[in-house]
mmCIF file of C-alpha atoms in Angstrom:
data_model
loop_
_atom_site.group_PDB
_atom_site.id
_atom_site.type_symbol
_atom_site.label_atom_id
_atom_site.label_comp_id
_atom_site.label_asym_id
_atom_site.label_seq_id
_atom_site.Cartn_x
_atom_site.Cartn_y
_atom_site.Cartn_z
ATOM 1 C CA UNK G 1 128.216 104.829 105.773
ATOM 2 C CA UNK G 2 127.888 104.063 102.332
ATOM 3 C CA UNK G 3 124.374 101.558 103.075
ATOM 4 C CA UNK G 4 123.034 104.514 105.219
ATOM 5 C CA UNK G 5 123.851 107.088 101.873
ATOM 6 C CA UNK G 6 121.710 105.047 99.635
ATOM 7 C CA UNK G 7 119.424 104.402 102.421
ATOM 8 C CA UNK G 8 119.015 108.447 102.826
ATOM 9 C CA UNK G 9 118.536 108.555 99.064
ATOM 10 C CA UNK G 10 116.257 105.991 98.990
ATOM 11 C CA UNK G 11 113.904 107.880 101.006
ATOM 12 C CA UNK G 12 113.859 110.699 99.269
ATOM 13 C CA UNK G 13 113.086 109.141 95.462
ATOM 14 C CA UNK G 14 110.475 107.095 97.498
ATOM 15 C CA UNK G 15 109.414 110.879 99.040
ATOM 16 C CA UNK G 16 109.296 112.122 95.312
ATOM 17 C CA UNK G 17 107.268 109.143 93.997
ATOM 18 C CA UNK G 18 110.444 107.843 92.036
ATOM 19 C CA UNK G 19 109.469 104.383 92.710
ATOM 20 C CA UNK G 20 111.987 102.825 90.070
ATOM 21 C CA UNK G 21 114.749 104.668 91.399
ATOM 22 C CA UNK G 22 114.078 104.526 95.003
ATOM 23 C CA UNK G 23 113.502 100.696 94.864
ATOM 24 C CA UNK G 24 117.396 100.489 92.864
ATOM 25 C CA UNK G 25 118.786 102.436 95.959
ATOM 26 C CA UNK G 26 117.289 100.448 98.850
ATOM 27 C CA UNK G 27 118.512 97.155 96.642
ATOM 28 C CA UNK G 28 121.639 98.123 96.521
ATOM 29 C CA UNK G 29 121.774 98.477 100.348
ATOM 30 C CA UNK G 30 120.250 95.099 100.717
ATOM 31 C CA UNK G 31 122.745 93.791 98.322
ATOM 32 C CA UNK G 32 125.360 95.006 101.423
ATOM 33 C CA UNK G 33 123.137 94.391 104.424
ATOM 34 C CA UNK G 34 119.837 91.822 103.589
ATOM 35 C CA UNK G 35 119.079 92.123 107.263
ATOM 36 C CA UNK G 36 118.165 96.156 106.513
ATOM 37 C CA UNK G 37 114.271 96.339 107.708
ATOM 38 C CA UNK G 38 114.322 99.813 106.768
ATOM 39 C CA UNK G 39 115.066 98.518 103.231
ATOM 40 C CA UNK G 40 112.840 95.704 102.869
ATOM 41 C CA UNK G 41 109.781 97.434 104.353
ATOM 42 C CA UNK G 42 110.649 100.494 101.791
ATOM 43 C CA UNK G 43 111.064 98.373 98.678
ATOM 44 C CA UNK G 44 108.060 96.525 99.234
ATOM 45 C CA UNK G 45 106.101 100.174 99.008
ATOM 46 C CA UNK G 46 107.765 101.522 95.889
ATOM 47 C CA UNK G 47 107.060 97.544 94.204
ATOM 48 C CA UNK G 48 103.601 97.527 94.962
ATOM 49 C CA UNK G 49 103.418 101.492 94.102
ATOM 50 C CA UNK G 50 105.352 99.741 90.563
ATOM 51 C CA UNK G 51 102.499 97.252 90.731
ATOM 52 C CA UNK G 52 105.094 94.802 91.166
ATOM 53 C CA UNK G 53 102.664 93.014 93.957
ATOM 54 C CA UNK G 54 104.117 89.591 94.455
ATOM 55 C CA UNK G 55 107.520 91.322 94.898
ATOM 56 C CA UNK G 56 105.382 93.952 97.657
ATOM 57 C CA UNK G 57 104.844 90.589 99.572
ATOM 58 C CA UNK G 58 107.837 88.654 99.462
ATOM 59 C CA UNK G 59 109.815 91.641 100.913
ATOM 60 C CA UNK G 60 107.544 92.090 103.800
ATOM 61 C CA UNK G 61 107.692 88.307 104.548
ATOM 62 C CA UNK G 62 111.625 88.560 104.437
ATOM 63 C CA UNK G 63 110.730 91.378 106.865
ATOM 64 C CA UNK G 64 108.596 89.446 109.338
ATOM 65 C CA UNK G 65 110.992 87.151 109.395
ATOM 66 C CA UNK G 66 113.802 89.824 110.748
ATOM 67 C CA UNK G 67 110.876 91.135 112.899
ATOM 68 C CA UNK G 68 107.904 89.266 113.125
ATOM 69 C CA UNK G 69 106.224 91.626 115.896
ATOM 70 C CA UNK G 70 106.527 94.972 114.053
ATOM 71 C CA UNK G 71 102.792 96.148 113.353
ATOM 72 C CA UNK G 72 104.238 98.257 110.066
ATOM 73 C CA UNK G 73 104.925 94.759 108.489
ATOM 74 C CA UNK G 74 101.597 93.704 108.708
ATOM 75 C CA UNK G 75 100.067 97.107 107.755
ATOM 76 C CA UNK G 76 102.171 97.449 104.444
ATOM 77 C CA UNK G 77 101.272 93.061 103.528
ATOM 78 C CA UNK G 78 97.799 93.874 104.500
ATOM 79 C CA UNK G 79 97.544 97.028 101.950
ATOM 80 C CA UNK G 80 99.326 95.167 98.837
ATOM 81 C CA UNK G 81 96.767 92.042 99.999
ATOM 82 C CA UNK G 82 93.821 94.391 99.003
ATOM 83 C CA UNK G 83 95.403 95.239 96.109
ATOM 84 C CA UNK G 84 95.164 92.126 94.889
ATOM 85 C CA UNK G 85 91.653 91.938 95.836
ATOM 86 C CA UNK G 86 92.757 89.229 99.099
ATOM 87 C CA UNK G 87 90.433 91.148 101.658
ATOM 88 C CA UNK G 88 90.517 88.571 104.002
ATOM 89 C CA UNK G 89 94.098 88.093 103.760
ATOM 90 C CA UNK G 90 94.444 91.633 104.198
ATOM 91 C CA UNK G 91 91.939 91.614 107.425
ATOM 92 C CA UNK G 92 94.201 89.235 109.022
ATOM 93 C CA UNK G 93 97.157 91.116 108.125
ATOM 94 C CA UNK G 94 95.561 94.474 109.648
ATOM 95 C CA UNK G 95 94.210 92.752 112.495
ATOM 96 C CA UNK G 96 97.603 91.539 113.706
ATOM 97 C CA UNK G 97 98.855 94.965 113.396
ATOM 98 C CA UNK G 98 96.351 96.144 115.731
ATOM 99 C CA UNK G 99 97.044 93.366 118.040
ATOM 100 C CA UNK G 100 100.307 94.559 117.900
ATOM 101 C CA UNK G 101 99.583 98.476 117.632
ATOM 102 C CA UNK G 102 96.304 98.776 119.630
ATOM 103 C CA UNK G 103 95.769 102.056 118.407
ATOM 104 C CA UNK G 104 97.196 101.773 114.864
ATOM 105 C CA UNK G 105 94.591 104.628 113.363
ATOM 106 C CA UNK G 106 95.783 103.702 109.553
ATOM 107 C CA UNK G 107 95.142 99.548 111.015
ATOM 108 C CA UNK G 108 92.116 100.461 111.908
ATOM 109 C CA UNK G 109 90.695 102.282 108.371
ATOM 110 C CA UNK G 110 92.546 100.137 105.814
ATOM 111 C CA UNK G 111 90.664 97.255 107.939
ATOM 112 C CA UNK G 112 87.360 99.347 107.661
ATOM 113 C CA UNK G 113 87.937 99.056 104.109
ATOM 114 C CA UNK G 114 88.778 95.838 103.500
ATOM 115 C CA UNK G 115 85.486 94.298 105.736
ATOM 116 C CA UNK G 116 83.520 97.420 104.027
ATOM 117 C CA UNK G 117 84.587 95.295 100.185
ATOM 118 C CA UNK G 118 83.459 91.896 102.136
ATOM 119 C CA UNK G 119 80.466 93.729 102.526
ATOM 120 C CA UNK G 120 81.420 92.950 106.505
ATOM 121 C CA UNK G 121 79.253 96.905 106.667
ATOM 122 C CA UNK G 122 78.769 97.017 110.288
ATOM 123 C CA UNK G 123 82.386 95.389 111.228
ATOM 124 C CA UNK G 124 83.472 98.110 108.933
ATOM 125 C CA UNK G 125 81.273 100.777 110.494
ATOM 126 C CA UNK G 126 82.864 100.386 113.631
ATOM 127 C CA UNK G 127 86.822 99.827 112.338
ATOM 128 C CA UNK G 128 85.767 103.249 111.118
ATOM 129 C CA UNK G 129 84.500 105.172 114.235
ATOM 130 C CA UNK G 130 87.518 103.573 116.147
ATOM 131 C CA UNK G 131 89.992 105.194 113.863
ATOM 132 C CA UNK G 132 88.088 109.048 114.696
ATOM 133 C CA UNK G 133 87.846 108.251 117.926
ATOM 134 C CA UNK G 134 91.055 107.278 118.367
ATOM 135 C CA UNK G 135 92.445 110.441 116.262
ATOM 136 C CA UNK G 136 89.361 112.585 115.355
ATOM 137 C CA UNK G 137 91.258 114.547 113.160
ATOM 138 C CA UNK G 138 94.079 112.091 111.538
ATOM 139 C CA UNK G 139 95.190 113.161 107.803
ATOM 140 C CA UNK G 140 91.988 110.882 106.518
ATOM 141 C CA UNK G 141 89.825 112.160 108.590
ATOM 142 C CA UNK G 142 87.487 113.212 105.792
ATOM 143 C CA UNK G 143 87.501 109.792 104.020
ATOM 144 C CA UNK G 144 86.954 108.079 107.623
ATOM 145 C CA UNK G 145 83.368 110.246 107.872
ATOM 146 C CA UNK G 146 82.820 109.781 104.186
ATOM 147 C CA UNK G 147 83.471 106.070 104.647
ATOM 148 C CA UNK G 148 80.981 106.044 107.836
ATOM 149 C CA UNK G 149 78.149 107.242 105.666
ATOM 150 C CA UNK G 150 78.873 104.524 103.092
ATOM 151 C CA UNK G 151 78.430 102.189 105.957
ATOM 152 C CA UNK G 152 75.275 103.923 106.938
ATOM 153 C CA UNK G 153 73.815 103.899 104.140
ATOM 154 C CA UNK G 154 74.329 100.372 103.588
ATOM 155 C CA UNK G 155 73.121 99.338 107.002
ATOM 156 C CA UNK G 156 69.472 101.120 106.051
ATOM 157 C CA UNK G 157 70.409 104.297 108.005
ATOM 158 C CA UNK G 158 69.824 106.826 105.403
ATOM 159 C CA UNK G 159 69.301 109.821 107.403
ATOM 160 C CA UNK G 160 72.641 108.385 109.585
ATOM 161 C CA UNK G 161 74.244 108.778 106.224
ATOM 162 C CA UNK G 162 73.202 112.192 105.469
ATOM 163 C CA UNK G 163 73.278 113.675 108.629
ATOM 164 C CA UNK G 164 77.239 112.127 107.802
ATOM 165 C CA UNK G 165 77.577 113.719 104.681
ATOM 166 C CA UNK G 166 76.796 117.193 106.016
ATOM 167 C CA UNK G 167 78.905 116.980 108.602
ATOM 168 C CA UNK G 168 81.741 116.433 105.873
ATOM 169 C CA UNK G 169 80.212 119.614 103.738
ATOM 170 C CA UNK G 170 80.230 121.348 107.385
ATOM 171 C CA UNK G 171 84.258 120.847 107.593
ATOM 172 C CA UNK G 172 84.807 120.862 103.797
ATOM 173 C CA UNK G 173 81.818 122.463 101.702
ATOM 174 C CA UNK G 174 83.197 121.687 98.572
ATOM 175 C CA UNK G 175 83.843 118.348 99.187
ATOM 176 C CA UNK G 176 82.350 117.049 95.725
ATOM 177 C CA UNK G 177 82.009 112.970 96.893
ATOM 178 C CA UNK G 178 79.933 114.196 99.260
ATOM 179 C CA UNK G 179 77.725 115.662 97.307
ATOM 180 C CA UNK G 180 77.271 112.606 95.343
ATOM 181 C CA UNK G 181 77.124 110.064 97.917
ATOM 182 C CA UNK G 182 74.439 112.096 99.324
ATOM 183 C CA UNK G 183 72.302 112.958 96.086
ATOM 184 C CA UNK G 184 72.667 108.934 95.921
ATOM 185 C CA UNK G 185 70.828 108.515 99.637
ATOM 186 C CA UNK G 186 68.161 111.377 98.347
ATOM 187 C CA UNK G 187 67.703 109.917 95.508
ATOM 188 C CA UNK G 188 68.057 105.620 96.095
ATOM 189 C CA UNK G 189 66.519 105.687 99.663
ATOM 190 C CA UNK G 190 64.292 108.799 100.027
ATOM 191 C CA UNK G 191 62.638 109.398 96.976
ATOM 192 C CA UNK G 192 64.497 112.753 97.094
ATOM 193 C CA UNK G 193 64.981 113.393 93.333
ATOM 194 C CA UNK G 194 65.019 117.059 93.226
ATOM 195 C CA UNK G 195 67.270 117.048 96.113
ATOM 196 C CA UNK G 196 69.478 114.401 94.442
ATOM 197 C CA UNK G 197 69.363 116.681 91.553
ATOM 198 C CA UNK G 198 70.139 119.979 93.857
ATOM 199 C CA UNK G 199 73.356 118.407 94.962
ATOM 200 C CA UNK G 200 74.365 116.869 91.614
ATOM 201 C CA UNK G 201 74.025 120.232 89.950
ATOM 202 C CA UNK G 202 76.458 121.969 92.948
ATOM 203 C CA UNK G 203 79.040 118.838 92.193
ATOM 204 C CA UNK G 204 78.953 120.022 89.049
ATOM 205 C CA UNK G 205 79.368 123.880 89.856
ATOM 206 C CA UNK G 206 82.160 123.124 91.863
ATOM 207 C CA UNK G 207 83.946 120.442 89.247
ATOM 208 C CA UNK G 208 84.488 123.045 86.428
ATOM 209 C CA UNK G 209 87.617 121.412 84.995
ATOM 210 C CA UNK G 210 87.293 118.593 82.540
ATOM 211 C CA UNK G 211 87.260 115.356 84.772
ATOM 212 C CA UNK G 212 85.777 111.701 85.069
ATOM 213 C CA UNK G 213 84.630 112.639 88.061
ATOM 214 C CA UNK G 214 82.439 115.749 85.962
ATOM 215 C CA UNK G 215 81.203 112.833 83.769
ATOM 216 C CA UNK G 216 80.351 110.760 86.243
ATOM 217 C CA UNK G 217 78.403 114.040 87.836
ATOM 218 C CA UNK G 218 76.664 114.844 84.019
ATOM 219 C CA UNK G 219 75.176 110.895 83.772
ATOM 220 C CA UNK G 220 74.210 110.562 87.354
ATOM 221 C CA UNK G 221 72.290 114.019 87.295
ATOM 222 C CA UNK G 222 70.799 112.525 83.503
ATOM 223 C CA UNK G 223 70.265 109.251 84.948
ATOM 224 C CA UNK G 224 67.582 111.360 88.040
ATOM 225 C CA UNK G 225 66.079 113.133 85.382
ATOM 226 C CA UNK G 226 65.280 110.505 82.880
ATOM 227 C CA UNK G 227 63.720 108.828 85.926
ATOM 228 C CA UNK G 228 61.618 111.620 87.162
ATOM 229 C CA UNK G 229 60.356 112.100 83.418
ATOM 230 C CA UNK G 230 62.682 115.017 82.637
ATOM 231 C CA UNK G 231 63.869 114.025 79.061
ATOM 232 C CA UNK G 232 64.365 116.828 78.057
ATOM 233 C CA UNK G 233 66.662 117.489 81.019
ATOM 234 C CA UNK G 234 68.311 114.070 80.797
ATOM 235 C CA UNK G 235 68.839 114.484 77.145
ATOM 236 C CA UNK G 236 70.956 118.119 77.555
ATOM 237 C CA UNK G 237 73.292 116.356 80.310
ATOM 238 C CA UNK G 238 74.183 113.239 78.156
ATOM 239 C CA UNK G 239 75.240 115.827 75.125
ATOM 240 C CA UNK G 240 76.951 117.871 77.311
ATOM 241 C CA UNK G 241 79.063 114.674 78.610
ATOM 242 C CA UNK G 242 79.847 113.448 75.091
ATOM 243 C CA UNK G 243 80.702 116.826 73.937
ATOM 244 C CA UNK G 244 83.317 117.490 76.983
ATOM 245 C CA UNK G 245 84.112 113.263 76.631
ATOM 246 C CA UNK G 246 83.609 112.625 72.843
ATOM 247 C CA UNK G 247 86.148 109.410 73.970
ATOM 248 C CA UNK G 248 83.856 108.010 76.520
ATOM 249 C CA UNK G 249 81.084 105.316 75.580
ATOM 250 C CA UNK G 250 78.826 106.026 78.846
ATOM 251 C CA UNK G 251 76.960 109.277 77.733
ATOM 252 C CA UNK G 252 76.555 107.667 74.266
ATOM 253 C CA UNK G 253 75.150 104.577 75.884
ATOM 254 C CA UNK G 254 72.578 106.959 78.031
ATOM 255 C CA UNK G 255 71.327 108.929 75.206
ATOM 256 C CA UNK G 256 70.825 106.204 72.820
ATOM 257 C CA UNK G 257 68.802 104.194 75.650
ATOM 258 C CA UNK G 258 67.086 107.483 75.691
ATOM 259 C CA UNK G 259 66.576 107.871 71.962
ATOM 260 C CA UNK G 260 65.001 104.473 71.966
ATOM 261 C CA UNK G 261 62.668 105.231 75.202
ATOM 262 C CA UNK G 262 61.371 108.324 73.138
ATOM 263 C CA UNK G 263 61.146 105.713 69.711
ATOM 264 C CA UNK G 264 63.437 107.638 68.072
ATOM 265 C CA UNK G 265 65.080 103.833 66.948
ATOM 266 C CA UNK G 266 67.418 105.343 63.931
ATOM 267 C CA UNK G 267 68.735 107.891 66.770
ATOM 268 C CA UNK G 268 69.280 105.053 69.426
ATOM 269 C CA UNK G 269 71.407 102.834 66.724
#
């Protein structure tokens, strides 16, 4: 009774985020039982959620050896794997979940993403329709069609990738990645600037608060400008990043490159 208590409370600091304390309470049941699964498998989310990575994968390998055909094993190894950077390991580990768990939708994208960082893009493309098809409208449904167009874009299919993208804004219209993934098609493979720049600028609209994501939004937008000539243009978006991000190097690094492009060298120093 007392194992299944801290069990119970275990799951609900792991529910709440409180990593530390959940991984204390499913210890101290493995301290009574070390053949809990239940245990194991949690701890090894709330060390790799404490970045505690090694740990992640020595509990799932106590795991597999309690249960070495449970597909959730595999899943949870496979994600701390990427973590680390180990995509292959971790498209092995996802792999034998699916082999396991045929239609394992999370198997399926965590997969997509590890052969997407291998650069594995059409591999990827189709880990990544699988997991749609299989459940079209599965809690990351939206990063699934987002990832597609990635893959599309990649794979020289830029009007795949933006006929994507607008499916996404179709579902979500103020999805902001998006936005920028598809000013980056306009701009990168169809010579689209002042599209590029027409989605930037709604990005932007729709970020109002003060994020990395807005900076990211202001130098990108500068960055089309200062190509297409607009200086003036490009020069009013870096000052308006390093006034909301007076912390941030990037817009300083933009303007200066700027400063110097216009020979304005005391400016650029």
């Amino acid at each position: 009774y007392q194992r299944r208590v801290r069990g119970n409370v275990g799951v609900q600091k792991l529910n709440q985020k409180k990593y530390k304390l959940a991984s204390q309470y499913f210890t101290q049941a493995l301290q009574k039982n070390p053949k809990l699964l239940v245990a194991l498998i949690n701890r090894a989310i709330c060390k790799r959620a404490l970045n505690d990575n090694k740990g992640s994968i020595e509990d799932c390998d106590k795991a597999l050896l309690l249960e070495p055909k449970n597909p959730r094993i595999y899943q949870e190894r496979g994600f701390t794997k990427a973590k680390l950077l180990d995509y292959e390991g971790a498209k092995t580990d996802y792999t034998k979940a699916i082999s396991l768990k045929p239609k394992y939708v999370v198997a399926f994208y965590n997969r997509g993403i590890a052969k997407f960082s291998l650069k594995e893009f059409q591999e990827a493309h189709k880990d990544f329709e699988k997991a749609i098809q299989l459940s079209p409208k599965w809690c990351r449904y939206i990063d699934t069609h987002l990832m597609i167009g990635l893959c599309k874009s990649k794979l020289g299919d830029p009007h795949g990738a933006i006929a994507k993208y607008n499916h996404v804004l179709s579902i979500q219209p103020k999805q902001i990645t998006a936005f920028m993934n598809r000013a980056s098609v306009k701009y990168d493979s169809l010579n689209d600037s002042k599209g590029a720049i027409d989605d930037l600028t709604t990005a932007l609209k729709i970020s109002l608060n003060r994020s990395v994501n807005r900076l990211s939004l202001l130098i990108n937008r500068g960055l089309v400008k200062f190509r297409s000539l607009d200086y003036l243009g490009a020069m009013e978006d870096y000052n308006q990043g390093i006034i909301l991000y007076p912390n941030y190097s990037w817009p300083f690094k933009n303007r200066g490159f700027l400063k110097f492009h216009l020979g304005d060298f005391n400016g650029s120093m």
